[in-house]
Tab-separated table of C-alpha atoms in Angstrom:
chain	number	residue	atom	x	y	z
A	183	MET	CA	127.935	65.011	119.152
A	184	ASP	CA	125.650	64.687	122.184
A	185	PHE	CA	125.298	68.482	122.282
A	186	ASN	CA	124.126	68.603	118.660
A	187	VAL	CA	121.615	65.825	119.278
A	188	LYS	CA	120.222	67.598	122.321
A	189	LYS	CA	119.988	70.884	120.402
A	190	LEU	CA	118.139	69.237	117.535
A	191	ALA	CA	115.772	67.598	119.993
A	192	SER	CA	115.195	70.923	121.738
A	193	ASP	CA	114.529	72.734	118.452
A	194	ALA	CA	112.136	70.010	117.395
A	195	GLY	CA	110.316	70.337	120.701
A	196	VAL	CA	109.986	74.094	120.330
A	197	PHE	CA	108.737	73.738	116.763
A	198	PHE	CA	106.174	71.145	117.825
A	199	THR	CA	104.937	73.344	120.679
A	200	ARG	CA	104.513	76.327	118.337
A	201	ALA	CA	102.720	74.177	115.760
A	202	VAL	CA	100.285	72.884	118.387
A	203	GLN	CA	99.632	76.401	119.686
A	204	PHE	CA	99.075	77.781	116.189
A	205	THR	CA	96.692	74.935	115.272
A	206	GLU	CA	94.653	75.312	118.445
A	207	GLU	CA	94.364	79.066	117.845
A	208	LYS	CA	93.040	78.439	114.344
A	209	LEU	CA	90.534	75.958	115.724
A	210	GLY	CA	89.476	78.374	118.462
A	211	GLN	CA	90.742	76.093	121.219
A	212	ALA	CA	93.461	78.421	122.535
A	213	GLU	CA	93.726	82.097	123.402
A	214	LYS	CA	95.876	84.403	121.275
A	215	THR	CA	97.793	87.438	122.523
A	216	GLU	CA	96.765	90.402	120.373
A	217	LEU	CA	99.289	93.018	119.311
A	218	ASP	CA	98.633	96.613	120.326
A	219	ALA	CA	96.706	98.788	117.837
A	220	HIS	CA	99.723	100.957	116.947
A	221	LEU	CA	101.800	97.922	115.989
A	222	GLU	CA	98.918	96.450	113.994
A	223	ASN	CA	98.572	99.721	112.042
A	224	LEU	CA	102.312	99.749	111.339
A	225	LEU	CA	102.122	96.168	110.065
A	226	ALA	CA	99.195	96.987	107.762
A	227	ARG	CA	100.998	100.064	106.425
A	228	ALA	CA	104.151	98.032	105.813
A	229	ASP	CA	102.230	95.349	103.917
A	230	SER	CA	100.578	97.998	101.756
A	231	THR	CA	103.941	99.639	101.056
A	232	LYS	CA	105.484	96.334	100.057
A	233	ASN	CA	102.602	95.309	97.778
A	234	TRP	CA	102.368	98.619	95.915
A	235	THR	CA	106.128	99.026	95.656
A	236	GLU	CA	106.317	95.584	94.079
A	237	LYS	CA	103.584	96.405	91.549
A	238	ILE	CA	105.106	99.785	90.657
A	239	PHE	CA	108.541	98.206	90.321
A	240	ARG	CA	107.320	95.430	88.007
A	241	GLN	CA	105.286	97.755	85.801
A	242	THR	CA	108.136	100.256	85.545
A	243	GLU	CA	110.340	97.393	84.371
A	244	VAL	CA	107.771	96.625	81.681
A	245	LEU	CA	107.619	100.300	80.673
A	246	LEU	CA	111.384	100.602	80.328
A	247	GLN	CA	111.863	97.190	78.717
A	248	PRO	CA	108.695	95.725	77.133
A	249	ASN	CA	110.569	92.632	75.899
A	250	PRO	CA	110.164	89.824	78.520
A	251	SER	CA	113.218	87.932	77.222
A	252	ALA	CA	115.378	91.024	77.564
A	253	ARG	CA	114.121	91.549	81.138
A	254	ILE	CA	115.016	87.964	82.043
A	255	GLU	CA	118.458	88.419	80.537
A	256	GLU	CA	119.015	91.616	82.518
A	257	PHE	CA	117.873	89.840	85.703
A	258	LEU	CA	120.288	86.946	85.160
A	259	PHE	CA	123.229	89.237	84.459
A	260	GLU	CA	122.416	91.206	87.599
A	261	LYS	CA	122.219	88.055	89.767
A	262	LEU	CA	125.493	86.812	88.309
A	263	ASP	CA	127.036	90.214	89.023
A	264	ARG	CA	128.089	90.570	85.406
A	265	LYS	CA	127.937	93.620	83.186
A	266	LEU	CA	125.027	93.543	80.762
A	267	PRO	CA	126.205	93.840	77.127
A	268	SER	CA	125.132	96.990	75.327
A	269	ARG	CA	121.820	96.462	73.541
A	270	THR	CA	120.726	98.450	70.475
A	271	THR	CA	117.366	100.142	70.944
A	272	ASN	CA	114.609	99.716	68.374
A	273	GLY	CA	114.969	103.347	67.304
A	274	GLU	CA	118.698	102.972	66.745
A	275	LEU	CA	118.161	99.766	64.757
A	276	LEU	CA	115.522	101.431	62.573
A	277	GLY	CA	117.850	104.372	61.959
A	278	GLN	CA	120.655	102.006	60.984
A	279	TYR	CA	118.430	100.229	58.449
A	280	MET	CA	117.344	103.550	56.947
A	281	LEU	CA	120.938	104.737	56.551
A	282	GLU	CA	121.955	101.460	54.936
A	283	ALA	CA	118.961	101.676	52.587
A	284	ALA	CA	119.941	105.243	51.663
A	285	ASN	CA	123.425	104.091	50.671
A	286	ASP	CA	121.876	101.354	48.546
A	287	PHE	CA	119.342	103.622	46.813
A	288	GLY	CA	121.802	106.470	46.440
A	289	PRO	CA	122.249	109.187	49.060
A	290	GLY	CA	121.915	111.839	46.341
A	291	SER	CA	118.426	110.715	45.301
A	292	PRO	CA	115.358	112.375	46.863
A	293	TYR	CA	114.351	109.153	48.635
A	294	GLY	CA	117.896	108.374	49.739
A	295	SER	CA	118.585	111.842	51.115
A	296	THR	CA	115.293	111.787	53.042
A	297	LEU	CA	116.102	108.350	54.431
A	298	ILE	CA	119.384	109.776	55.732
A	299	LYS	CA	117.604	112.639	57.515
A	300	VAL	CA	114.938	110.376	59.035
A	301	GLY	CA	117.462	107.654	59.871
A	302	GLU	CA	119.705	110.057	61.759
A	303	SER	CA	116.709	111.321	63.716
A	304	GLN	CA	115.680	107.761	64.575
A	305	ARG	CA	119.170	107.059	65.867
A	306	ARG	CA	119.033	110.179	68.027
A	307	LEU	CA	115.609	109.109	69.357
A	308	GLY	CA	117.024	105.680	70.154
A	309	GLY	CA	119.963	107.242	71.970
A	310	ALA	CA	117.610	109.398	74.039
A	311	GLU	CA	115.574	106.303	74.905
A	312	ARG	CA	118.715	104.476	76.007
A	313	GLU	CA	119.701	107.377	78.286
A	314	PHE	CA	116.187	107.534	79.748
A	315	MET	CA	116.194	103.803	80.487
A	316	HIS	CA	119.633	104.004	82.109
A	317	THR	CA	118.789	107.037	84.257
A	318	SER	CA	115.431	105.629	85.372
A	319	ALA	CA	116.949	102.266	86.248
A	320	ILE	CA	119.526	103.897	88.519
A	321	ASN	CA	117.426	106.652	90.098
A	322	PHE	CA	114.061	104.889	90.383
A	323	LEU	CA	114.167	101.121	89.898
A	324	THR	CA	117.272	100.482	91.994
A	325	PRO	CA	115.912	102.165	95.179
A	326	LEU	CA	112.654	100.224	94.870
A	327	ARG	CA	114.546	96.978	94.373
A	328	ASN	CA	116.819	97.742	97.337
A	329	PHE	CA	113.776	98.177	99.562
A	330	LEU	CA	112.167	94.914	98.414
A	331	GLU	CA	115.352	92.869	98.604
A	332	GLY	CA	116.897	94.601	101.622
A	333	ASP	CA	114.712	96.473	104.104
A	334	TRP	CA	111.625	94.373	103.467
A	335	ARG	CA	113.476	91.093	103.980
A	336	THR	CA	114.767	92.369	107.323
A	337	ILE	CA	111.266	93.435	108.347
A	338	SER	CA	109.840	90.060	107.285
A	339	LYS	CA	112.486	88.202	109.272
A	340	GLU	CA	111.756	90.187	112.453
A	341	ARG	CA	107.994	89.750	111.948
A	342	ARG	CA	108.405	85.979	111.777
A	343	LEU	CA	110.508	86.118	114.917
A	344	LEU	CA	107.807	88.181	116.638
A	345	GLN	CA	105.202	85.606	115.606
A	346	ASN	CA	107.323	82.838	117.135
A	347	ARG	CA	107.786	84.812	120.344
A	348	ARG	CA	104.032	85.307	120.589
A	349	LEU	CA	103.375	81.601	120.075
A	350	ASP	CA	105.921	80.802	122.798
A	351	LEU	CA	104.254	83.305	125.129
A	352	ASP	CA	100.779	81.891	124.552
A	353	ALA	CA	102.055	78.321	124.956
A	354	CYS	CA	103.504	79.335	128.356
A	355	LYS	CA	100.171	80.867	129.352
A	356	ALA	CA	98.406	77.635	128.419
A	357	ARG	CA	100.861	75.541	130.447
A	358	LEU	CA	100.401	77.782	133.493
A	359	LYS	CA	96.620	77.287	133.323
A	360	LYS	CA	97.019	73.543	133.166
A	361	ALA	CA	99.597	73.332	135.991
A	362	LYS	CA	98.195	71.854	139.231
A	363	ALA	CA	101.160	71.215	141.495
A	364	ALA	CA	102.843	74.199	143.142
A	365	GLU	CA	106.193	73.174	141.748
A	366	ALA	CA	104.793	72.966	138.203
A	367	LYS	CA	103.098	76.338	138.625
A	368	ALA	CA	106.344	77.962	139.759
A	369	ALA	CA	108.204	76.577	136.749
A	370	ALA	CA	105.416	77.680	134.389
A	371	GLU	CA	105.367	81.198	135.884
A	372	HIS	CA	109.139	81.483	135.397
A	373	GLU	CA	108.853	80.375	131.743
A	374	LEU	CA	106.013	82.846	131.270
A	375	ARG	CA	108.069	85.761	132.580
A	376	VAL	CA	110.976	84.859	130.287
A	377	ALA	CA	108.642	84.469	127.281
A	378	GLN	CA	106.934	87.805	128.048
A	379	THR	CA	110.290	89.588	128.228
A	380	GLU	CA	111.445	88.115	124.922
A	381	PHE	CA	108.110	88.945	123.285
A	382	ASP	CA	108.196	92.566	124.489
A	383	ARG	CA	111.782	92.979	123.329
A	384	GLN	CA	110.988	91.573	119.865
A	385	ALA	CA	107.842	93.708	119.586
A	386	GLU	CA	109.956	96.813	120.220
A	387	VAL	CA	112.535	95.815	117.579
A	388	THR	CA	109.782	95.146	115.050
A	389	ARG	CA	108.045	98.435	115.866
A	390	LEU	CA	111.226	100.447	115.269
A	391	LEU	CA	111.759	98.774	111.895
A	392	LEU	CA	108.150	99.359	110.850
A	393	GLU	CA	108.302	103.026	111.832
A	394	GLY	CA	111.187	103.312	109.370
A	395	ILE	CA	108.632	102.843	106.558
A	396	SER	CA	107.960	106.585	106.787
A	397	SER	CA	111.577	107.265	105.853
A	398	THR	CA	111.189	104.810	103.005
A	399	HIS	CA	108.236	106.800	101.664
A	400	VAL	CA	110.269	110.010	101.786
A	401	HIS	CA	113.119	108.362	99.891
A	402	HIS	CA	110.798	106.879	97.277
A	403	LEU	CA	109.125	110.271	96.874
A	404	ARG	CA	112.466	111.807	95.969
A	405	CYS	CA	113.140	108.970	93.534
A	406	LEU	CA	109.712	109.479	91.970
A	407	HIS	CA	110.536	113.139	91.295
A	408	GLU	CA	113.779	112.059	89.615
A	409	PHE	CA	111.858	109.576	87.461
A	410	VAL	CA	109.468	112.299	86.322
A	411	GLU	CA	112.402	114.594	85.522
A	412	ALA	CA	113.984	111.835	83.428
A	413	GLN	CA	110.709	111.334	81.560
A	414	ALA	CA	110.282	115.052	80.949
A	415	THR	CA	113.834	115.327	79.611
A	416	TYR	CA	113.357	112.302	77.364
A	417	TYR	CA	110.079	113.486	75.838
A	418	ALA	CA	111.426	117.024	75.391
A	419	GLN	CA	114.404	115.611	73.495
A	420	CYS	CA	112.128	113.492	71.310
A	421	HIS	CA	109.918	116.489	70.584
A	422	GLN	CA	112.911	118.637	69.664
A	423	TYR	CA	114.382	115.944	67.411
A	424	MET	CA	111.092	115.556	65.551
A	425	GLN	CA	110.660	119.312	65.178
A	426	ASP	CA	114.156	119.552	63.727
A	427	LEU	CA	113.361	116.704	61.345
A	428	GLN	CA	110.120	118.318	60.226
A	429	LYS	CA	111.978	121.553	59.500
A	430	GLN	CA	114.577	119.678	57.477
A	431	LEU	CA	111.928	117.890	55.457
A	432	GLY	CA	109.838	121.023	55.129
A	433	SER	CA	112.756	123.114	53.873
A	434	ALA	CA	113.467	120.463	51.232
A	435	ASN	CA	109.839	120.193	50.170
A	436	GLY	CA	109.594	120.403	46.397
A	437	GLU	CA	113.299	121.001	45.782
A	438	SER	CA	113.860	117.651	44.080
A	439	PHE	CA	110.720	117.718	41.946
A	440	PRO	CA	109.852	119.564	38.749
A	441	ASN	CA	108.253	122.977	39.030
A	442	THR	CA	105.647	122.340	36.360
A	443	PHE	CA	102.843	119.893	35.783
A	444	GLY	CA	104.388	116.863	34.096
A	445	VAL	CA	103.449	113.305	33.400
A	446	ASN	CA	103.508	111.030	36.433
A	447	THR	CA	105.491	108.060	35.119
A	448	ASN	CA	106.128	106.488	38.549
A	449	THR	CA	102.868	104.526	38.742
A	450	GLY	CA	104.408	101.640	40.623
A	451	ALA	CA	104.849	103.486	43.940
A	452	PRO	CA	102.634	105.860	45.919
A	453	ALA	CA	103.554	109.524	45.589
A	454	SER	CA	104.447	111.575	48.666
A	455	PRO	CA	102.642	114.845	49.443
A	456	SER	CA	105.745	116.720	48.311
A	457	ALA	CA	105.667	115.098	44.868
A	458	ALA	CA	104.491	117.262	41.986
A	459	ALA	CA	100.913	116.724	40.858
A	460	THR	CA	100.508	115.816	37.196
A	461	LEU	CA	97.977	116.430	34.457
A	462	PRO	CA	97.178	114.048	31.595
A	463	VAL	CA	99.148	114.046	28.359
A	464	ILE	CA	97.462	116.196	25.763
A	465	PRO	CA	98.518	115.606	22.161
A	466	THR	CA	99.641	118.653	20.240
A	467	PRO	CA	96.836	119.669	17.886
A	468	GLY	CA	97.656	118.776	14.331
A	469	GLY	CA	100.808	116.926	15.338
A	470	THR	CA	101.897	113.711	13.667
A	471	GLY	CA	104.034	110.726	14.552
A	472	ALA	CA	105.917	110.856	17.793
A	473	ASN	CA	105.312	114.575	18.130
A	474	SER	CA	101.597	113.970	18.356
A	475	LEU	CA	102.099	112.363	21.789
A	476	GLU	CA	104.471	114.986	23.128
A	477	PRO	CA	102.734	116.835	25.953
A	478	ASP	CA	102.353	120.543	26.167
A	479	THR	CA	102.960	121.671	29.763
A	480	LEU	CA	99.838	123.393	30.993
A	481	LYS	CA	100.023	126.523	33.053
A	482	ILE	CA	98.150	126.580	36.310
A	483	GLU	CA	95.913	129.378	35.037
A	484	GLU	CA	94.603	127.049	32.318
A	485	VAL	CA	93.239	124.542	34.834
A	486	GLN	CA	89.468	124.969	35.114
A	487	PRO	CA	87.320	123.682	37.962
A	488	PRO	CA	84.899	120.888	37.039
A	489	ALA	CA	81.195	121.564	36.891
A	490	THR	CA	80.759	119.348	39.963
A	491	GLY	CA	83.161	117.958	42.542
A	492	THR	CA	84.438	121.139	44.168
A	493	ARG	CA	84.631	121.060	47.956
A	494	LYS	CA	85.520	123.331	50.800
A	495	ALA	CA	88.585	122.478	52.833
A	496	LYS	CA	90.035	123.790	56.091
A	497	VAL	CA	93.797	124.327	56.152
A	498	LEU	CA	95.450	122.483	59.071
A	499	TYR	CA	98.993	123.893	58.859
A	500	ASP	CA	100.838	126.757	57.222
A	501	TYR	CA	102.323	125.798	53.856
A	502	ASP	CA	104.809	127.779	51.782
A	503	ALA	CA	104.552	127.250	48.041
A	504	ALA	CA	107.706	125.719	46.564
A	505	ASP	CA	107.102	127.322	43.148
A	506	THR	CA	104.566	129.344	41.158
A	507	SER	CA	102.419	126.278	40.426
A	508	GLU	CA	101.613	125.860	44.130
A	509	LEU	CA	99.396	127.876	46.443
A	510	SER	CA	100.643	129.037	49.840
A	511	LEU	CA	98.326	128.267	52.751
A	512	LEU	CA	97.617	129.683	56.183
A	513	ALA	CA	96.396	127.506	59.018
A	514	ASP	CA	92.610	127.623	59.703
A	515	GLU	CA	91.667	129.380	56.450
A	516	LEU	CA	88.975	127.936	54.146
A	517	ILE	CA	89.669	127.321	50.455
A	518	THR	CA	87.920	125.617	47.547
A	519	VAL	CA	89.563	122.466	46.242
A	520	TYR	CA	89.047	120.058	43.356
A	521	THR	CA	90.962	117.546	41.295
A	522	VAL	CA	91.450	116.986	37.587
A	523	PRO	CA	91.808	113.707	35.673
A	524	GLY	CA	95.255	112.150	35.943
A	525	MET	CA	96.322	114.324	38.868
A	526	ASP	CA	98.507	112.895	41.631
A	527	PRO	CA	96.069	111.769	44.399
A	528	ASP	CA	98.218	113.413	47.082
A	529	TRP	CA	97.567	116.865	45.608
A	530	LEU	CA	94.517	118.991	44.797
A	531	ILE	CA	93.932	122.252	42.987
A	532	GLY	CA	93.120	124.944	45.529
A	533	GLU	CA	91.466	128.303	44.949
A	534	ARG	CA	91.321	131.360	47.161
A	535	GLY	CA	89.574	134.243	45.460
A	536	ASN	CA	91.447	134.752	42.193
A	537	GLN	CA	94.472	132.777	43.389
A	538	LYS	CA	94.919	129.187	42.250
A	539	GLY	CA	97.573	126.501	42.727
A	540	LYS	CA	98.430	122.984	43.807
A	541	VAL	CA	97.997	122.170	47.506
A	542	PRO	CA	98.997	118.984	49.415
A	543	VAL	CA	96.103	116.874	50.708
A	544	THR	CA	97.870	116.186	54.022
A	545	TYR	CA	97.617	119.865	54.931
A	546	LEU	CA	93.822	119.917	54.535
A	547	GLU	CA	90.686	118.786	56.286
A	548	LEU	CA	88.035	118.226	53.611
A	549	LEU	CA	84.622	119.496	54.605
A	550	SER	CA	81.300	118.050	53.440
């Protein structure tokens, strides 16, 4: 019991001495032992490494998981050393909704079959995102976290110890200056030698740890390369999935729609670029009763350009005509386009020389 009391009293005395020395230094009333330039540079470099590593780590977390609530959940599971439950990505969830909608609308319908194609692609995109997040967390985030929570904590602990040793050293120097009696001077000189030895030893330990920052940079450089590789793989997969989807949708373009100009009865929903353009109903001349409203399907050759309203258009992408009523296009060529009353707004009539046919608006850049 007496030993513990004495130790507490001793620790309190040391703390008080350091506090007094630190306060007097701040007030300019006491001298301060300066660290050598090399050690100061190492300390500055270490602080910079810590600060930037922390910022890069936090922003990478935001990039991989933009949802703050999800990040907090992941942090708690990690601190509790529990396995994080599998979480569906937004792409996978969107794909699931599209597939369920396709089953509801009918997978054999044009809309339903397209929803299936797009939904499957969204699920594949979501899976690629999940793999990218997992790989980046292991190969990039974990090493950064290990540095901040491991190496940096050790460095910080030794730096605080070095600061205490310096305060002890400077307090001994101050006591030696104030000592008058020979006996007091001898005791102060002995304390000073002990404090100097402990300070030098701690400075060397701290220096060795700080010089290890260079190895940390090399390790983080390797991790950065792995992060870039993971990103490149992820974006390449996404690009390939979308190219495959475009080919699937392009190959099906026009297959589920009539090959002639008919009446557009679906006025309640916007038409897609692949939907057939329509012309107005023209009563049969001389017809009576119900037959008088029965449309005659017009051939594309019978469509005449209006007196005004024709425009030039630049073709953005190659387009293969789905049937004889459409006009095939080549990227970057110029054609003349116009519309006719009652025509689907997603289509125009295009002319190239003596060739004429329907063309999708989304493939064109209209020129003034």
